[in-house]
Tab-separated table of C-alpha atoms in Angstrom:
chain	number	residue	atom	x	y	z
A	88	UNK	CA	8.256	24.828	21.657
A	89	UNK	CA	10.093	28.422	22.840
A	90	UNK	CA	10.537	26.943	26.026
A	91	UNK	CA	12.630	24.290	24.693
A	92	UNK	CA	14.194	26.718	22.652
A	93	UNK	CA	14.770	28.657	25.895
A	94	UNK	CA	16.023	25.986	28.085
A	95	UNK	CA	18.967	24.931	24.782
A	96	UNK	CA	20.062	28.084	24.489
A	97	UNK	CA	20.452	28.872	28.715
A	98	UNK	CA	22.705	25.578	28.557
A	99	UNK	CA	24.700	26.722	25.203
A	100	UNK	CA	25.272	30.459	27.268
A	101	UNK	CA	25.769	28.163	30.850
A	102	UNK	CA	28.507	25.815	28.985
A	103	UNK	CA	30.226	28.470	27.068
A	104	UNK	CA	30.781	30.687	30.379
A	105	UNK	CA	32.205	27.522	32.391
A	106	UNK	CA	34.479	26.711	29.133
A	107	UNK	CA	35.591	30.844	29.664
A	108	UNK	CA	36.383	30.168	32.984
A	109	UNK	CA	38.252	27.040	32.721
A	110	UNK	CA	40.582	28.450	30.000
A	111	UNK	CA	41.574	31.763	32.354
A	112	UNK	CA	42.200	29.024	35.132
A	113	UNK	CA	46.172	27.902	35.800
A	114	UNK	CA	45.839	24.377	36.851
A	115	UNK	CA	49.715	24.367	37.397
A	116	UNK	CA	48.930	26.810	40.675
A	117	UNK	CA	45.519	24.574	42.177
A	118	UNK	CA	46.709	22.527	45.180
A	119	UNK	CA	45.101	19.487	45.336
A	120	UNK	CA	43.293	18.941	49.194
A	121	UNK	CA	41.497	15.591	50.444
A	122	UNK	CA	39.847	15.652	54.046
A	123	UNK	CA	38.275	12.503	54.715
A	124	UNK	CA	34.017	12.552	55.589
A	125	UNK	CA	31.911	10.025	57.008
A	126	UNK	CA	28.990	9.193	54.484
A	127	UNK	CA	25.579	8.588	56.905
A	128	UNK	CA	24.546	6.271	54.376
A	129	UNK	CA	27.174	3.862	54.559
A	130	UNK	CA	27.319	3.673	58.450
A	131	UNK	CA	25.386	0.715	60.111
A	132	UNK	CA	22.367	1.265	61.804
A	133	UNK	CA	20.439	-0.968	63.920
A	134	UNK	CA	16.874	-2.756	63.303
A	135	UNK	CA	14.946	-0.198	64.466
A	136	UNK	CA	16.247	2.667	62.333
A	137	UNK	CA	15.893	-0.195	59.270
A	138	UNK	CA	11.809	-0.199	60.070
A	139	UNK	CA	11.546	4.035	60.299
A	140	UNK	CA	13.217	3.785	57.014
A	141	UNK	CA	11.135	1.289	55.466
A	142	UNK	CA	7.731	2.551	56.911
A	143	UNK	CA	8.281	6.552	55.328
A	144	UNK	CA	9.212	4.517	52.050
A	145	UNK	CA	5.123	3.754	51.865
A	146	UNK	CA	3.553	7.036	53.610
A	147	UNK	CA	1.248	8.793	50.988
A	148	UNK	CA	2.193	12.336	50.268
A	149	UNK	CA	-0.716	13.667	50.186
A	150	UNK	CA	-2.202	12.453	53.679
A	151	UNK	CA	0.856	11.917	55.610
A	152	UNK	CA	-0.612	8.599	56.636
A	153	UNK	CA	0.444	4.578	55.524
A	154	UNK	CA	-0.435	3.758	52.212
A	155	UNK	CA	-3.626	1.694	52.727
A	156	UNK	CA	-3.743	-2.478	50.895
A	157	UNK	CA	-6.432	-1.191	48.491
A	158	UNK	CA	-4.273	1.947	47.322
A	159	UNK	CA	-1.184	-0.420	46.765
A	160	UNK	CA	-3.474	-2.511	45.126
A	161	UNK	CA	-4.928	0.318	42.344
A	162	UNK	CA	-1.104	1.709	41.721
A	163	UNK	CA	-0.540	-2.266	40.673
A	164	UNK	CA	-3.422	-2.140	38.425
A	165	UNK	CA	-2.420	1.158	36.545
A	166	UNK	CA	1.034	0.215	36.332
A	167	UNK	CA	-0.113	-2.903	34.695
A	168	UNK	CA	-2.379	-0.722	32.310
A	169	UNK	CA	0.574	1.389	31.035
A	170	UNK	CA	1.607	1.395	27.491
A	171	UNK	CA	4.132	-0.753	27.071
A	172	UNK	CA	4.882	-0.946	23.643
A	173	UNK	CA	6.584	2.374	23.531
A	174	UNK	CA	9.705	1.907	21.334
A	175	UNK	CA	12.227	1.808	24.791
A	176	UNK	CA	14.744	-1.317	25.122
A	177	UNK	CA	16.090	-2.232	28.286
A	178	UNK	CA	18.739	-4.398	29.080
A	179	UNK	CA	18.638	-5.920	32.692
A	180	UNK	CA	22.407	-5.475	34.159
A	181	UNK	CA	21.306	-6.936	37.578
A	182	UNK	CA	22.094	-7.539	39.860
A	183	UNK	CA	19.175	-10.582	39.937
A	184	UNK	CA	20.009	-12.617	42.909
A	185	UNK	CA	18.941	-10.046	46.009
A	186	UNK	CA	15.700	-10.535	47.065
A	187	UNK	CA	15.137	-8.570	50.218
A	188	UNK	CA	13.946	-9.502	53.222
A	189	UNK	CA	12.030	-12.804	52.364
A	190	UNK	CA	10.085	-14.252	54.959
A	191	UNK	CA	8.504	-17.233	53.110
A	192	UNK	CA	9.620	-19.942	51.121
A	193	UNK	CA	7.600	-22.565	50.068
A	194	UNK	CA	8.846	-25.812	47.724
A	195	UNK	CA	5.509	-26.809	45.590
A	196	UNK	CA	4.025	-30.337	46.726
A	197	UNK	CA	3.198	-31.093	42.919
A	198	UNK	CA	6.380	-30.337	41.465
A	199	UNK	CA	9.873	-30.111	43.231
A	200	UNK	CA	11.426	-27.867	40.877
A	201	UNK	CA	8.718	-25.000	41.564
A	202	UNK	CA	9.961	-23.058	44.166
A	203	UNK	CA	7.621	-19.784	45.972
A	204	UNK	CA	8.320	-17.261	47.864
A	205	UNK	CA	7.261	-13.991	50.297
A	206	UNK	CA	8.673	-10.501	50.986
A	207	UNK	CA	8.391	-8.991	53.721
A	208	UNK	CA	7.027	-6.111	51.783
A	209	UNK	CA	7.594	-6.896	48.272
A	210	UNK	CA	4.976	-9.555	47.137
A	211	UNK	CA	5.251	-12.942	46.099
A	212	UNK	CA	7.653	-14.641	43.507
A	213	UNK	CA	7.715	-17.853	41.736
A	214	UNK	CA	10.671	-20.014	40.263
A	215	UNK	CA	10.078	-23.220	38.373
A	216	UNK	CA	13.892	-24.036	38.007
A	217	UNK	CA	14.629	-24.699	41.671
A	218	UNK	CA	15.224	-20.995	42.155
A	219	UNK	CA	17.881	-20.078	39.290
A	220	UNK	CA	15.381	-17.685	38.053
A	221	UNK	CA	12.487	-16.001	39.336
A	222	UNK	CA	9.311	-14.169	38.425
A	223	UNK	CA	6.891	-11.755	40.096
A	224	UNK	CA	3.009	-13.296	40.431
A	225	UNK	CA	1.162	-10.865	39.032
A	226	UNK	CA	-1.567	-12.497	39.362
A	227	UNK	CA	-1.375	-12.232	43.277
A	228	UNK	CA	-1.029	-8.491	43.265
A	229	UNK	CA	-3.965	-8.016	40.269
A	230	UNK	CA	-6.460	-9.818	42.799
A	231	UNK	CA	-5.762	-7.014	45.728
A	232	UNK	CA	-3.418	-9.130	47.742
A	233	UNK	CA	-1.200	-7.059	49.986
A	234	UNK	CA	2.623	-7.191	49.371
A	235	UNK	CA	3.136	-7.522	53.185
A	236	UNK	CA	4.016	-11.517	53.380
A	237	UNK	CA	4.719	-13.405	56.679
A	238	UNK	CA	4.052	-17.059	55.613
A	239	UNK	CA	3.093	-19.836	53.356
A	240	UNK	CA	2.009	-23.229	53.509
A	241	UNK	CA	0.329	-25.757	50.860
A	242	UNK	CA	-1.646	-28.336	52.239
A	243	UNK	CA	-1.556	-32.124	50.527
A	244	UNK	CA	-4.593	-31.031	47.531
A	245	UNK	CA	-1.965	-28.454	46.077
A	246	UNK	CA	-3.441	-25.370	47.664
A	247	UNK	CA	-1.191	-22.655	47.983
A	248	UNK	CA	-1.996	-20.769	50.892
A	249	UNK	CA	-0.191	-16.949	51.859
A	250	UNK	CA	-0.474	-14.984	55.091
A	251	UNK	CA	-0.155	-11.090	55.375
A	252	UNK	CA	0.812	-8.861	58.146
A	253	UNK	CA	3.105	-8.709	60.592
A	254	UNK	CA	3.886	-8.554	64.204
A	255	UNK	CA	6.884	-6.058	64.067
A	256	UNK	CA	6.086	-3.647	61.700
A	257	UNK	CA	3.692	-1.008	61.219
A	258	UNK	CA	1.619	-2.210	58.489
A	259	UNK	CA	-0.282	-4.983	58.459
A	260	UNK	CA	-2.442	-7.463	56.140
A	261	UNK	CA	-5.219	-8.063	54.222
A	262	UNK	CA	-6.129	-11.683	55.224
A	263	UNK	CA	-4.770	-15.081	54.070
A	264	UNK	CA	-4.870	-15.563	50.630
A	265	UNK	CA	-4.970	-19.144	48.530
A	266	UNK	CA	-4.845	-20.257	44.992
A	267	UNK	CA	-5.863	-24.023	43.914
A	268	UNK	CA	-4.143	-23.281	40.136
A	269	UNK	CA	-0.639	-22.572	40.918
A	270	UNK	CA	-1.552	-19.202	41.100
A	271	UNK	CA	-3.715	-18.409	38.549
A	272	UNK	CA	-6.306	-17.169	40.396
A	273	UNK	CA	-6.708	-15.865	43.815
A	274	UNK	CA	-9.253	-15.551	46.495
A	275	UNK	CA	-8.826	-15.310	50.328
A	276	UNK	CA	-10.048	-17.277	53.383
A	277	UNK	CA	-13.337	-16.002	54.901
A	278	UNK	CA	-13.243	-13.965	58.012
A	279	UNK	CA	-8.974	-13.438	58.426
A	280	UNK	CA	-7.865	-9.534	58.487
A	281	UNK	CA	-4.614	-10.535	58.490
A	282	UNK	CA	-2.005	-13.379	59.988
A	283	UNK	CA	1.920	-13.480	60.740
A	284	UNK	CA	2.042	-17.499	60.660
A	285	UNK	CA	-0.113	-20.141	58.220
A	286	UNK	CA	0.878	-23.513	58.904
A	287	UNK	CA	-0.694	-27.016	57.889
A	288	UNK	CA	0.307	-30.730	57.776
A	289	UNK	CA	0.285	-34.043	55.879
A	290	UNK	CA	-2.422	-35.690	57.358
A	291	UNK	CA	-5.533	-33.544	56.322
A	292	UNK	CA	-6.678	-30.102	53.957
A	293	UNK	CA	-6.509	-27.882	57.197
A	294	UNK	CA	-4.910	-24.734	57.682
A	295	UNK	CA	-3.870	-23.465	61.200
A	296	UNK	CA	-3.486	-19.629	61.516
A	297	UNK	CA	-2.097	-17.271	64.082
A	298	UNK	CA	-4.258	-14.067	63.809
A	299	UNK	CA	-4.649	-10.731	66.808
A	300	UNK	CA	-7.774	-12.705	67.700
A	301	UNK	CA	-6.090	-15.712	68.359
A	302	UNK	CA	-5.480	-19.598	66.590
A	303	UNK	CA	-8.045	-20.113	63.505
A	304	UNK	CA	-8.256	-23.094	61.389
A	305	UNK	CA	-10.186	-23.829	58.058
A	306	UNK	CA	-10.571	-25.993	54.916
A	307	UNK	CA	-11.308	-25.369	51.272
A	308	UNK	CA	-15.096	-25.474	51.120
A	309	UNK	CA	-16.063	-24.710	54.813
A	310	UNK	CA	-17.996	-21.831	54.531
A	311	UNK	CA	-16.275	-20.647	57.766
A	312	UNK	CA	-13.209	-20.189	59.903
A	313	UNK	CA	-13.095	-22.041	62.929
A	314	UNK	CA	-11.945	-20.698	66.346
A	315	UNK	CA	-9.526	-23.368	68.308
A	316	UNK	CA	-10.083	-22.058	71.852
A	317	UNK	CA	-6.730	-21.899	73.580
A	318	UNK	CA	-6.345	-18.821	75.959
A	319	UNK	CA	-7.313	-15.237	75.084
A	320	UNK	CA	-5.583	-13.005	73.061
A	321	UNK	CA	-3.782	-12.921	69.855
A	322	UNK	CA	-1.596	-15.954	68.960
A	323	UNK	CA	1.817	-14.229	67.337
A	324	UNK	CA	3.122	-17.707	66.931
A	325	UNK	CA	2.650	-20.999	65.816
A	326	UNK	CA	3.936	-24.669	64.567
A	327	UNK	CA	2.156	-27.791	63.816
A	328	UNK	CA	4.387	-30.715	63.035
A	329	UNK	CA	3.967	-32.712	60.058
A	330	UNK	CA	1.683	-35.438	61.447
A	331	UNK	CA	-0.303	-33.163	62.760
A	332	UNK	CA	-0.239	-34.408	66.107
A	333	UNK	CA	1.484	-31.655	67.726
A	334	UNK	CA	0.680	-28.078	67.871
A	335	UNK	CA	2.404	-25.458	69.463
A	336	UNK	CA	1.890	-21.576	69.624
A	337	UNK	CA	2.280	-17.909	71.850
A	338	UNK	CA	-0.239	-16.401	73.036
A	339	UNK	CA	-0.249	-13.206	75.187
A	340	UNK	CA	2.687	-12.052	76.395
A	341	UNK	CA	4.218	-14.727	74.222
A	342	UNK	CA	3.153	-17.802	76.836
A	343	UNK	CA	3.775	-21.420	74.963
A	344	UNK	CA	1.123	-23.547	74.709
A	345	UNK	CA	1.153	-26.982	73.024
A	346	UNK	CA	-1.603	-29.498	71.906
A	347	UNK	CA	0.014	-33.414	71.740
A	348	UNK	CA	-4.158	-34.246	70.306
A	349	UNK	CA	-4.448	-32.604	66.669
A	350	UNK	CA	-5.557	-29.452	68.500
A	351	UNK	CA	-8.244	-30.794	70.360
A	352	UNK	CA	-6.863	-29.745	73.417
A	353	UNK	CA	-3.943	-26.882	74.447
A	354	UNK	CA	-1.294	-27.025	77.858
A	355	UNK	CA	0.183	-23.663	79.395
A	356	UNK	CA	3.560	-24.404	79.338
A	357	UNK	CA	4.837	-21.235	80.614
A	358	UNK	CA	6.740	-20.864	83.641
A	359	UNK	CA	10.081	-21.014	84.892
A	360	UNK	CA	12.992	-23.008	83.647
A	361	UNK	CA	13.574	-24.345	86.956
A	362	UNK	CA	10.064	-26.008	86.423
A	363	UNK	CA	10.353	-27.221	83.022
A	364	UNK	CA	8.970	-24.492	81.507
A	365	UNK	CA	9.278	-21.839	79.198
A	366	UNK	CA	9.462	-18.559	80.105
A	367	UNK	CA	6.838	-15.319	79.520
A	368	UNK	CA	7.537	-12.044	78.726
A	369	UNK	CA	9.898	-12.502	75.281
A	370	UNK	CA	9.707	-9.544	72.980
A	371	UNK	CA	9.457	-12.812	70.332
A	372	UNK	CA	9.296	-16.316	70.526
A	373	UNK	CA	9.682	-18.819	67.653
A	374	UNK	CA	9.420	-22.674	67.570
A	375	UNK	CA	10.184	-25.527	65.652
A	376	UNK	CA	8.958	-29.386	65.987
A	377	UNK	CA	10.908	-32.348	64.704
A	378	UNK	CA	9.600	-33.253	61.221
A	379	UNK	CA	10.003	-36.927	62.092
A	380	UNK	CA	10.092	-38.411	65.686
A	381	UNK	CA	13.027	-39.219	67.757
A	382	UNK	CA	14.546	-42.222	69.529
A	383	UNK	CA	11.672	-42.168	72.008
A	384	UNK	CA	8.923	-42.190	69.464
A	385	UNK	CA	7.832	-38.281	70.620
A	386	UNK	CA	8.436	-35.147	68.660
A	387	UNK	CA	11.153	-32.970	69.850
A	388	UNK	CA	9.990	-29.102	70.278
A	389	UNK	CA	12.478	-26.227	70.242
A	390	UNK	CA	11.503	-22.704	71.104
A	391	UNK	CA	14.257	-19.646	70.841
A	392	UNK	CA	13.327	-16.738	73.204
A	393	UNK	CA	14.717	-13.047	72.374
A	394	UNK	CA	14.381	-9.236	72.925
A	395	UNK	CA	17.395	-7.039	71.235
A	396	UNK	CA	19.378	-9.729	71.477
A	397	UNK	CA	18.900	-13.479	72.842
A	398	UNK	CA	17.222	-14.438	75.709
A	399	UNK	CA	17.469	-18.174	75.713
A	400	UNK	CA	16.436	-21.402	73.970
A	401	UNK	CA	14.562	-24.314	75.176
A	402	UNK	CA	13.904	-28.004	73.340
A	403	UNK	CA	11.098	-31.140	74.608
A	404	UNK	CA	11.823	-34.613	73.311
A	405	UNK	CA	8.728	-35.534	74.856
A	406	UNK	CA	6.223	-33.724	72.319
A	407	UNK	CA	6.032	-30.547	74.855
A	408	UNK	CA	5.191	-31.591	78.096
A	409	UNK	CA	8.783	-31.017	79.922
A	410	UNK	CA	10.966	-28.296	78.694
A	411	UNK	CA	14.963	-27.827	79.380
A	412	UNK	CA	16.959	-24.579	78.717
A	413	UNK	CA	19.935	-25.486	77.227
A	414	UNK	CA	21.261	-22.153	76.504
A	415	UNK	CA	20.892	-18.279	78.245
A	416	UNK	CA	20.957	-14.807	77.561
A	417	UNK	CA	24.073	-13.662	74.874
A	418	UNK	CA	24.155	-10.008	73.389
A	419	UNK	CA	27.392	-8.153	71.996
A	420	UNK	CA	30.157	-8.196	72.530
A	421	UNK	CA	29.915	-11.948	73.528
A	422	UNK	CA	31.473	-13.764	70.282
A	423	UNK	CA	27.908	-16.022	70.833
A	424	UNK	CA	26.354	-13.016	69.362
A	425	UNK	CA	23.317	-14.788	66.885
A	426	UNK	CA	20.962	-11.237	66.584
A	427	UNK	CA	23.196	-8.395	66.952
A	428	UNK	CA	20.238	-6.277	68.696
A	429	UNK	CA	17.896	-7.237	66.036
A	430	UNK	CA	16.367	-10.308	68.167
A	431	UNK	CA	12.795	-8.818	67.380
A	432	UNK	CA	13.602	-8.291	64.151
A	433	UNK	CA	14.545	-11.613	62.566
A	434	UNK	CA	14.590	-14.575	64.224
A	435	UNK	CA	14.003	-18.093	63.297
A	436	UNK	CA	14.794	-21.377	64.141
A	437	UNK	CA	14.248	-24.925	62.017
A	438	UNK	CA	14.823	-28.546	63.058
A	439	UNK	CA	17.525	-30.140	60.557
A	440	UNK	CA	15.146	-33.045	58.809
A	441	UNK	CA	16.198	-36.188	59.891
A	442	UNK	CA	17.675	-35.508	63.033
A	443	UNK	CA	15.173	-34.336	65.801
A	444	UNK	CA	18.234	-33.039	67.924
A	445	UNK	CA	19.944	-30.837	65.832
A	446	UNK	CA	18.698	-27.057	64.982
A	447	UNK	CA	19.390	-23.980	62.840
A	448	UNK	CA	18.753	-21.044	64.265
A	449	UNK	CA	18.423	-17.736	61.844
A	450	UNK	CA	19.596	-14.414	62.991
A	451	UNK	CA	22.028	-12.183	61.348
A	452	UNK	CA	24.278	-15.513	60.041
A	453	UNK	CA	22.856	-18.811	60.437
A	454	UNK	CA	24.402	-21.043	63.922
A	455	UNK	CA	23.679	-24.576	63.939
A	456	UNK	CA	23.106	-26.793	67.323
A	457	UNK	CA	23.726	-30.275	67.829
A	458	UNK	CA	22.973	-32.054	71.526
A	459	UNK	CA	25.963	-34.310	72.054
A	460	UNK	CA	24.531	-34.904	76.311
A	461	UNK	CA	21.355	-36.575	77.037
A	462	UNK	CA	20.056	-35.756	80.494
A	463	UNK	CA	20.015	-32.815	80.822
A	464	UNK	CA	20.217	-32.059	76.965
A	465	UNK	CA	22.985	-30.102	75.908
A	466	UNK	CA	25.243	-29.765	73.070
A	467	UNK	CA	27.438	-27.040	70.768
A	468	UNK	CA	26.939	-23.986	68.832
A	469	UNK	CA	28.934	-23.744	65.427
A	470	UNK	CA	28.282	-20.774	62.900
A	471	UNK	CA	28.160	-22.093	59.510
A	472	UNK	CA	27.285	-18.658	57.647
A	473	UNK	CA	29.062	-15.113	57.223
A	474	UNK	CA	26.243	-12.788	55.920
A	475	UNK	CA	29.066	-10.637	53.841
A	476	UNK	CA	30.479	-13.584	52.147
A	477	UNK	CA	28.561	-14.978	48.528
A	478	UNK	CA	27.223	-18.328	48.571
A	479	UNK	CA	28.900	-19.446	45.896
């Protein structure tokens, strides 16, 4: 109590000598003076400086090291055990459309208008309105999930399956997590630490993985992860096309491989371009395969090579044995300029539904590709985003 009383009456004393001062003050005789500043916090920074910022936002005071998945997990649990009916009203004032960097969007098999989706560091999210409104799972956190999402999938029984970790950033995963009741309940996939990429199909329950310890695939009710021998190494990327006939993935120093057999057997096709290859040695590689086949009854493959900025982009019509570069290297201040030195950073590239031979490739706006030349394929580049202008 008399240190309330002390801390009113040093702001009564503070406000009446400032109130003094004012009045003695002739305004008439103050020059006005502006000198323009540069605010650091307003400046743009690149990718890397975007990570360092992100990564001290979860260091734990008291260690000085990363917050660890099952000390995220026990700040949920007592935030969710705090008294809440405290008489406090808050009005949301938004803004309720920004939702970070989301790496994972998945539309629900079961019901078109349910929508999820994954932060990169901020947990998952549910709409059931097609995405005019959304809602945190809480569910997904309570069970000791990590916030740290790279990818979903849902296989043809409903299951909702979500990978954590990631290959750029510091932190990584607790495994892949699943839920067979709209996400109700949680549990996770034996044996999986973590994974950047979860993919599945429509032809079976299976779930491929890309994990450090390379390509994994399981099933609800196997009481164990299977190991899909490829090459050695981690796998840091991965597509399986919707048949499930075609797999591709990196492994390594980000060297392609592709399986035209359900995965029963895996090609190195790395090399040079001049061979009909794919290259090695990308700081990231992503692919996409056709979701339907094209004129020649094959799936087309597309894989988008990049460091800072982009190294080059390759596409097979013939399911991934033969591979054609149909576009180089491009970095500022080329107008071509996709990444704008954040190639490692985001990247992603999709094959437009019901054509197998046009593309949208992700970076910091989205640029679409068409092929208007057969042999060799080539085509155009048009930007169809501005990342500063509103959708709407």
């Amino acid at each position: 109590m008399n240190k309330k009383n002390y801390l009113i009456g040093s702001v009564v004393v503070a406000g009446a000598c400032a109130l003094f001062a004012l009045g003695n003050l002739d305004f008439s005789k103050i020059a006005g003076s502006y000198s323009k500043k540069n605010l650091s916090i307003l400046q743009e920074q690149n990718a890397n400086a975007a990570m360092e910022w992100m990564k001290a936002r979860y260091i734990d005071v008291t260690t000085g090291q990363p917050v660890s998945n099952e000390k995220l997990a026990e700040i949920q649990k007592q935030i969710s055990k705090l008294d809440i009916n405290k008489n406090i009203a808050f009005t949301d004032e938004g803004p309720d459309n920004i939702g970070g960097r989301t790496r994972a969007i998945q539309v629900d098999r079961t019901w078109e208008n349910r929508l999820w989706a994954g932060g990169v560091s901020g947990g998952l999210f549910v709409s059931n309105n097609k995405g005019n409104s959304w809602e945190r799972v809480t569910s997904y956190m309570n069970a000791g999930a990590s916030p740290f999402i790279s990818s979903m999938t849902q296989t043809p029984d409903g299951t909702l399956y979500v990978s954590t970790g990631s290959n750029q950033e510091s932190w990584s995963g607790n495994g892949v997590w699943y839920s067979t009741d709209f996400g109700t309940t949680w549990a996770t996939v034996p044996g999986v630490s973590e994974s950047t990429e979860v993919e599945s199909s429509d032809a079976d329950n299976y779930v491929w993985m890309a994990t450090s310890t390379g390509l994994k695939k399981w099933k609800l009710g196997d009481p164990s992860i299977t190991s899909v021998s490829v090459a050695s190494g981690g796998c840091f990327a991965l597509k399986v096309s919707k048949d499930g006939e075609v797999i591709v993935g990196a492994y390594g120093s980000n060297k392609t491989w592709v399986s035209s057999d359900g995965g029963l057997t895996f090609a190195d096709k790395s090399g040079t371009s001049a061979n009909n290859l794919v290259p090695v040695g990308a700081g990231r590689i992503e692919y996409s395969v056709s979701p339907i086949k094209n004129s020649s009854n094959k799936h087309s493959l597309y894989a988008v090579r990049t460091n800072s900025n982009l190294l080059s982009m390759h596409v097979s019509h013939d399911d991934g044995v033969t591979w054609t570069q149909f576009v180089g290297a491009s970095a500022p201040p080329s107008d071509f300029d996709i990444y704008r030195d954040q190639g490692t950073y985001n990247s992603i590239v999709s094959v437009v539904p019901n054509n197998p031979e046009q593309i949208l490739i992700g970076g910091i706006d989205i640029w679409s590709w068409k092929q208007t030349v057969n042999n060799p394929p080539s085509g155009g580049f048009e930007k169809v985003t501005q990342w500063f202008v509103s959708p709407s």
